[in-house]
XYZ file of N, CA and C in Angstrom:
585
model
N -96.991 31.455 133.957
C -98.150 30.335 133.761
C -98.274 31.874 135.141
N -99.684 31.658 135.630
C -99.654 32.221 136.499
C -101.214 31.325 137.359
N -101.632 31.550 138.814
C -102.462 30.651 139.697
C -103.881 30.145 138.843
N -104.968 31.207 138.238
C -105.504 30.188 138.213
C -105.047 29.121 136.101
N -104.130 29.691 135.410
C -103.346 28.845 135.359
C -103.474 27.167 135.497
N -102.798 26.995 136.581
C -102.246 26.150 137.373
C -102.836 25.935 138.094
N -104.399 25.941 138.113
C -105.594 25.797 139.737
C -105.810 25.114 138.095
N -106.351 25.486 136.705
C -106.532 24.892 135.443
C -105.792 23.723 135.373
N -104.343 22.980 134.703
C -103.923 22.151 134.858
C -104.041 20.831 136.244
N -104.309 21.627 137.448
C -104.123 20.137 138.721
C -105.694 19.982 138.481
N -106.963 21.035 137.982
C -108.705 19.860 136.938
C -107.989 19.113 135.843
N -107.314 19.521 135.282
C -106.884 18.006 134.318
C -106.520 17.335 134.489
N -105.359 17.476 135.445
C -104.657 16.290 136.160
C -105.471 15.044 136.579
N -106.072 16.027 137.739
C -107.180 15.103 138.261
C -108.395 14.607 137.787
N -108.530 15.566 136.551
C -109.874 14.592 135.442
C -109.475 13.765 135.003
N -108.241 13.154 134.350
C -107.302 12.350 134.227
C -107.567 11.541 134.187
N -107.152 11.172 136.259
C -107.065 10.394 137.041
C -108.504 9.675 137.433
N -109.441 10.555 137.688
C -110.924 9.818 137.830
C -111.386 10.047 136.533
N -111.110 10.250 135.557
C -112.127 10.506 134.542
C -113.734 9.049 134.538
N -114.354 8.777 135.031
C -115.665 8.844 135.380
C -115.577 9.118 136.398
N -115.574 10.024 137.105
C -115.331 10.361 137.772
C -116.015 12.310 137.900
N -117.329 13.081 138.309
C -116.751 14.826 137.917
C -115.595 15.234 138.490
N -115.272 16.198 138.450
C -114.106 16.742 139.371
C -114.707 18.632 139.310
N -114.740 18.765 140.412
C -116.316 20.443 141.064
C -114.380 20.889 141.588
N -115.187 22.101 141.690
C -114.174 22.612 142.787
C -115.404 23.580 143.752
N -114.399 22.882 144.726
C -114.891 23.723 145.635
C -115.801 24.538 145.987
N -116.854 25.170 146.433
C -117.229 26.502 146.921
C -118.011 27.523 145.216
N -117.613 26.656 144.192
C -118.935 27.383 143.862
C -120.251 26.967 143.454
N -120.931 27.702 143.063
C -122.327 27.467 142.938
C -122.709 27.156 142.491
N -122.657 25.070 142.448
C -123.814 24.587 141.202
C -124.164 23.029 142.482
N -125.200 22.802 141.465
C -126.177 21.244 142.601
C -124.039 20.642 142.211
N -124.589 19.245 143.504
C -123.560 18.077 143.617
C -123.812 17.114 142.401
N -123.408 17.101 142.096
C -122.990 15.280 141.194
C -123.641 14.238 141.638
N -123.782 13.422 140.424
C -124.045 13.061 140.622
C -122.457 11.623 141.529
N -122.788 11.216 142.316
C -121.323 10.138 142.902
C -121.360 8.480 141.890
N -119.715 8.413 141.935
C -118.516 9.221 142.937
C -118.457 10.583 142.199
N -117.580 11.636 142.814
C -117.747 12.907 141.803
C -115.719 12.902 143.399
N -115.310 13.861 142.735
C -114.142 14.959 142.960
C -113.905 16.434 143.692
N -114.065 16.678 144.685
C -113.535 18.238 144.940
C -112.825 18.911 145.260
N -111.822 20.444 144.504
C -110.775 20.185 145.115
C -111.448 21.515 145.470
N -110.317 22.450 146.803
C -110.586 23.506 146.809
C -109.059 23.822 147.207
N -109.272 25.418 146.174
C -108.498 25.360 146.251
C -107.636 26.427 147.864
N -106.180 27.122 147.828
C -105.759 27.414 148.713
C -104.977 29.477 147.769
N -104.200 29.518 148.687
C -104.147 31.099 147.697
C -102.779 30.603 148.217
N -102.827 30.904 146.702
C -100.973 31.346 146.382
C -100.163 31.920 146.513
N -98.641 31.705 147.155
C -97.799 32.431 147.830
C -95.882 32.478 147.146
N -95.127 33.023 147.034
C -93.965 32.881 146.538
C -93.566 31.741 148.087
N -93.393 31.246 147.331
C -92.736 29.870 147.950
C -91.123 30.195 149.487
N -91.666 30.028 150.593
C -90.163 30.634 151.498
C -89.504 30.581 151.281
N -88.161 31.212 151.001
C -86.532 31.391 151.199
C -86.275 31.915 149.594
N -87.364 31.758 148.822
C -86.810 31.661 147.826
C -86.768 33.756 147.023
N -85.888 33.711 146.102
C -85.659 34.799 145.797
C -86.544 34.319 144.161
N -86.723 36.393 143.957
C -87.174 36.289 142.261
C -85.876 35.337 141.178
N -85.806 35.860 139.994
C -85.604 34.948 138.944
C -85.393 36.532 138.363
N -84.891 37.462 137.804
C -84.174 38.394 136.763
C -83.896 39.006 136.220
N -84.483 38.233 134.962
C -83.829 38.964 133.490
C -84.282 40.396 133.104
N -83.428 41.132 132.008
C -83.652 41.293 131.690
C -83.984 41.187 130.176
N -85.449 41.317 129.149
C -85.717 40.998 127.948
C -86.078 42.289 127.012
N -85.686 42.714 126.205
C -85.867 43.519 125.566
C -85.925 44.811 125.734
N -84.275 45.062 126.421
C -85.341 46.257 127.301
C -85.816 46.455 129.159
N -87.092 45.262 128.853
C -87.322 44.724 129.728
C -87.050 44.193 130.980
N -87.675 44.181 132.568
C -87.153 43.344 133.777
C -88.300 42.752 133.940
N -87.446 41.539 133.924
C -88.280 39.969 133.824
C -88.210 39.598 135.141
N -89.519 38.922 136.287
C -88.762 39.078 137.093
C -89.918 37.514 137.267
N -88.883 35.877 137.436
C -89.585 34.315 137.086
C -90.223 34.427 139.423
N -90.778 33.794 139.842
C -91.280 33.949 141.087
C -91.817 32.087 141.036
N -91.067 31.542 141.945
C -91.664 29.767 142.687
C -92.965 30.051 143.809
N -94.202 29.799 142.832
C -95.361 29.984 143.601
C -95.478 28.670 144.031
N -96.145 29.244 145.602
C -97.076 27.444 145.507
C -98.190 27.788 146.358
N -99.426 26.558 146.076
C -100.275 27.001 146.502
C -100.926 25.079 147.571
N -101.774 25.090 148.326
C -101.481 23.782 148.852
C -103.460 23.754 148.623
N -104.361 22.449 147.996
C -105.462 22.271 147.829
C -106.429 21.237 148.468
N -106.886 20.684 149.052
C -107.775 19.578 149.435
C -108.196 18.851 148.432
N -108.372 17.493 147.946
C -108.861 16.789 147.245
C -110.069 15.754 148.297
N -111.270 15.694 147.867
C -111.671 15.307 148.735
C -112.750 14.480 147.728
N -112.835 13.189 147.786
C -113.259 11.426 146.917
C -114.448 11.099 147.807
N -114.834 11.094 147.163
C -117.032 11.061 147.327
C -117.478 9.965 146.610
N -117.585 8.177 147.312
C -117.214 7.025 146.076
C -118.595 6.271 147.789
N -119.253 5.158 146.143
C -120.519 4.905 146.613
C -119.337 3.459 147.419
N -118.392 2.741 147.168
C -117.091 1.945 147.382
C -118.198 0.669 146.594
N -117.570 -0.176 146.905
C -117.418 -1.502 146.393
C -118.493 -1.900 146.239
N -119.648 -3.077 146.178
C -120.761 -4.063 146.409
C -119.735 -4.724 147.118
N -120.545 -6.129 147.868
C -120.175 -6.969 148.991
C -121.645 -7.718 148.297
N -122.650 -7.844 147.305
C -123.307 -8.511 148.020
C -124.265 -8.396 148.140
N -126.409 -8.631 147.788
C -127.146 -8.904 148.254
C -126.762 -8.894 149.364
N -128.288 -7.290 150.312
C -128.140 -7.114 151.785
C -126.658 -6.835 153.330
N -125.570 -6.842 151.865
C -124.317 -6.881 152.524
C -124.212 -4.879 152.356
N -122.943 -4.274 153.635
C -122.916 -3.309 152.804
C -121.492 -3.428 152.881
N -121.593 -2.077 150.917
C -120.382 -2.444 150.059
C -119.365 -1.851 151.273
N -117.963 -1.878 150.668
C -116.448 -1.918 150.782
C -116.029 -0.759 151.002
N -116.162 0.367 152.120
C -115.537 1.344 152.277
C -113.677 1.510 151.100
N -113.992 1.731 149.774
C -112.427 2.752 149.468
C -111.815 3.775 149.077
N -113.074 4.573 149.608
C -112.714 5.774 149.390
C -111.129 6.378 149.484
N -110.125 5.837 151.074
C -108.952 6.353 151.035
C -108.339 5.950 150.292
N -108.944 4.069 149.699
C -107.336 3.495 148.745
C -108.205 4.075 147.375
N -109.056 4.274 146.965
C -108.977 5.036 146.366
C -108.285 6.523 145.850
N -108.374 6.920 146.733
C -107.459 8.454 146.791
C -105.966 8.247 147.060
N -105.335 7.391 147.924
C -104.225 6.579 147.501
C -103.499 6.409 146.181
N -104.459 6.407 145.882
C -103.734 5.861 143.865
C -103.633 6.845 143.280
N -103.835 8.548 143.784
C -103.946 9.534 143.144
C -101.185 9.733 143.933
N -101.895 9.557 145.327
C -100.599 9.428 145.250
C -99.450 8.359 144.277
N -99.539 7.700 144.476
C -98.800 6.761 143.649
C -98.350 7.592 141.550
N -100.115 7.561 141.454
C -100.158 8.283 140.110
C -99.110 9.048 139.696
N -99.481 10.194 140.668
C -98.781 11.447 140.677
C -96.872 11.057 140.375
N -96.348 9.498 140.978
C -95.171 9.842 140.932
C -95.197 8.781 139.985
N -96.440 8.531 138.520
C -96.187 7.349 137.152
C -95.156 8.679 136.445
N -94.578 8.213 135.420
C -94.201 8.587 134.542
C -95.201 9.449 133.653
N -96.045 8.892 133.244
C -97.409 9.444 133.109
C -97.828 11.067 133.487
N -97.322 10.954 134.903
C -97.762 12.506 135.816
C -97.267 12.525 135.315
N -95.590 12.403 134.740
C -94.581 13.691 134.715
C -94.515 14.217 133.275
N -94.944 13.310 133.062
C -94.901 13.885 131.877
C -95.564 15.173 131.848
N -97.055 14.795 132.750
C -98.514 16.196 132.031
C -97.740 17.454 133.213
N -96.808 17.073 134.422
C -96.306 17.582 135.250
C -95.505 19.064 134.628
N -94.775 18.607 133.604
C -93.425 18.898 132.131
C -94.431 19.657 131.376
N -94.925 19.262 130.651
C -95.852 20.125 129.573
C -96.317 21.375 130.495
N -97.227 21.180 131.275
C -97.938 21.767 132.205
C -96.876 23.069 132.760
N -96.061 22.595 132.775
C -95.092 24.016 134.302
C -95.215 23.197 135.133
N -95.874 22.408 135.862
C -96.884 22.525 137.186
C -95.752 21.590 138.457
N -95.705 21.511 139.575
C -95.446 19.864 140.557
C -95.972 19.980 141.089
N -97.093 18.809 141.205
C -98.007 18.135 142.419
C -97.666 16.809 143.149
N -97.832 17.173 144.080
C -97.082 16.043 145.411
C -98.561 16.401 146.436
N -98.165 15.092 147.188
C -99.091 14.625 148.193
C -98.531 15.110 149.752
N -99.248 15.847 150.395
C -98.982 16.396 151.468
C -100.066 15.940 152.909
N -99.020 15.708 154.178
C -99.422 14.775 154.688
C -100.749 13.664 154.731
N -101.281 12.523 155.171
C -102.032 11.048 155.604
C -103.011 12.275 154.522
N -104.051 10.494 153.638
C -104.787 10.805 152.885
C -105.443 9.985 154.466
N -107.213 11.278 154.221
C -107.551 11.202 155.437
C -108.630 10.422 155.329
N -110.013 9.595 155.600
C -111.156 9.654 155.431
C -112.135 10.008 156.514
N -113.163 10.365 155.496
C -114.025 12.417 156.140
C -115.157 10.993 156.529
N -115.388 10.903 158.351
C -116.661 10.190 158.663
C -117.582 11.164 159.556
N -117.811 12.294 159.379
C -119.103 13.378 159.324
C -119.666 13.167 158.663
N -121.165 12.654 159.472
C -121.899 13.586 158.214
C -122.377 14.239 157.561
N -123.095 13.821 156.697
C -123.998 15.430 155.865
C -125.122 15.195 155.631
N -126.232 15.730 156.669
C -127.800 16.192 156.568
C -128.269 16.156 155.572
N -129.265 15.090 155.035
C -130.090 15.035 153.511
C -129.030 13.888 152.200
N -127.676 13.709 152.135
C -127.101 13.476 151.733
C -126.986 12.145 151.818
N -127.251 11.208 150.937
C -127.111 9.925 151.390
C -125.434 9.626 150.330
N -124.083 9.477 150.737
C -123.065 9.784 150.646
C -121.993 8.673 151.736
N -122.201 7.692 151.493
C -121.428 6.876 152.712
C -120.214 6.727 152.918
N -119.254 7.059 151.455
C -117.964 6.942 151.719
C -117.256 8.494 151.039
N -116.168 9.031 152.074
C -115.843 9.874 151.450
C -114.317 9.988 152.054
N -113.104 10.884 151.500
C -111.431 10.814 152.062
C -111.151 11.735 151.388
N -109.860 12.432 152.070
C -109.280 13.465 151.642
C -107.575 13.835 151.951
N -107.510 14.365 151.127
C -105.471 14.418 150.658
C -104.986 16.185 149.952
N -103.987 16.557 151.282
C -103.654 17.441 150.065
C -102.966 17.339 149.742
N -102.932 18.140 148.980
C -101.729 17.884 148.443
C -101.570 20.017 147.263
N -99.397 20.054 147.327
C -98.566 20.509 147.151
C -98.600 21.089 145.741
N -99.377 21.941 145.133
C -98.106 23.016 143.688
C -97.648 23.377 143.770
N -96.513 23.753 142.676
C -96.152 24.768 142.940
C -95.569 25.030 141.414
N -95.059 26.460 141.428
C -94.703 26.659 139.437
C -94.438 28.127 139.432
N -93.754 28.183 138.570
C -92.924 29.259 138.292
C -94.037 30.760 137.530
N -94.446 31.569 138.319
C -94.290 32.605 137.092
C -94.148 34.227 137.391
N -94.042 34.301 135.809
C -93.337 34.676 135.213
C -93.656 36.618 135.456
N -93.335 37.212 135.074
C -93.827 39.068 135.223
C -92.814 39.718 135.156
N -93.420 41.531 134.567
C -92.644 41.863 133.543
C -92.919 43.139 134.145
N -91.926 44.397 134.280
C -91.601 45.388 134.895
C -92.516 46.183 135.874
N -91.758 47.818 136.280
C -92.181 47.640 137.479
C -93.400 46.932 138.765
N -94.784 47.147 138.661
C -95.081 46.787 139.181
C -95.739 45.400 139.894
N -95.075 44.631 138.346
C -95.341 43.155 138.645
C -96.421 42.689 138.304
N -96.908 42.868 136.945
C -98.977 42.189 137.534
C -99.130 41.577 135.793
N -98.382 42.485 135.196
C -97.928 42.080 133.842
C -97.252 40.628 133.577
N -97.788 39.545 133.073
C -97.410 38.524 132.331
C -97.026 39.218 130.819
N -95.199 38.884 130.424
C -94.497 39.217 129.364
C -95.392 38.865 128.197
N -95.431 39.720 127.913
C -95.297 39.207 126.193
C -97.641 39.662 125.575
N -98.315 40.182 127.472
C -99.271 39.843 127.101
C -99.938 41.285 127.768
N -100.829 41.806 126.745
C -101.281 42.676 127.701
C -102.101 42.304 129.022
N -102.688 43.448 130.024
C -102.764 42.976 131.612
C -104.872 43.101 130.681
N -105.066 41.867 131.756
C -106.806 42.389 130.841
C -107.316 42.921 132.597
N -107.991 43.900 132.290
C -109.191 44.751 133.133
C -110.043 43.474 133.867
N -109.770 43.006 135.145
C -111.468 42.293 135.648
C -111.600 43.487 136.487
N -112.607 42.560 136.814
C -113.968 43.320 138.242
C -113.348 43.234 139.580
N -111.810 42.973 139.368
C -110.966 42.886 140.695
C -111.201 44.366 141.367
N -111.381 44.907 140.672
C -110.677 46.905 140.874
C -109.181 46.721 140.503
N -107.625 46.114 140.367
C -107.043 46.573 139.822
C -107.089 47.155 138.950
N -105.830 48.033 139.105
C -105.904 49.211 138.286
C -104.175 48.717 137.090
N -104.906 49.091 135.390
C -104.299 48.582 134.598
C -103.499 48.987 134.226
N -103.802 50.348 134.827
C -102.711 51.801 134.303
C -101.248 51.342 135.352
N -101.762 51.113 136.266
C -100.584 50.336 136.640
C -99.957 49.608 135.753
N -100.195 48.570 135.512
C -99.625 47.632 135.132
C -98.608 47.439 134.125
N -98.952 48.139 133.253
C -98.210 49.357 131.921
C -97.033 50.626 132.842
N -97.313 50.608 133.513
C -95.626 51.622 133.882
C -94.232 50.412 133.756
N -93.610 51.253 133.579
C -92.307 50.191 132.602
C -91.691 50.907 133.474
N -90.227 50.067 134.209
C -89.064 50.400 134.933
C -87.681 51.160 133.424
N -87.102 52.229 134.183
C -86.091 52.242 133.532
C -84.986 51.799 133.596
N -83.963 51.707 132.305
C -83.133 50.178 132.555
C -82.436 50.851 131.104
N -80.997 50.758 131.544
C -79.775 51.638 130.649
C -78.584 51.011 130.152
N -78.708 50.240 129.201
C -77.621 49.481 128.605
C -75.591 50.272 128.958
N -75.543 50.859 129.301
C -74.198 51.844 129.328
C -74.286 52.879 129.999
N -73.072 52.951 130.115
C -72.996 54.431 131.023
C -71.632 54.950 130.374
N -71.710 56.699 129.971
C -69.979 56.933 129.703
C -70.153 57.803 130.896
N -69.024 57.667 132.259
C -68.323 58.289 133.180
C -66.984 59.408 132.320
N -67.217 60.700 132.519
C -66.160 61.202 132.652
C -64.603 61.513 133.365
N -64.090 61.978 133.558
C -63.023 61.921 135.030
C -62.504 63.235 134.763
N -62.741 64.090 135.655
C -61.942 65.652 136.023
C -61.568 65.787 136.884
N -59.976 66.172 136.710
C -59.281 66.887 138.086
C -59.511 68.212 138.260
């Protein structure tokens, strides 16, 4: 699994929980969806602190597996629950988003995370967002930080390519030739002793 695949799994998991809301990625140049909606903003993936890579040799190639982590912020935007004519709706944003933390501990979520080789857990408190947004009528918002862990497996010298797949050149400028570099490996040696 790589970072993009882990992010896709998080979006799919959030879409299961909030099936009646649009789930969008923060920072994308897209129109604001109708309320309710969920915005997920991803942080950078890093190797988990204090964790070493697992090394295997498969078909003569070194394969390294790293425990990776990233955080993401989930923001729920909702209109709340109507209270009756002329009354302010009840702010349910924090309570609704706190349900996500409970869901992540469920057997259903556990099965999903197992099938997708990720672990997702809440980090810190679920907080209301009370600052105003100009020109937007969105009364209730809350945010929760999630920590996502996954294993990323890479092979050969440069540790760019996933095993069994060719490196796909992107517009990032990364060198596809470097991804093809292979580490030398031998399975035996003959030692001759001379006096």
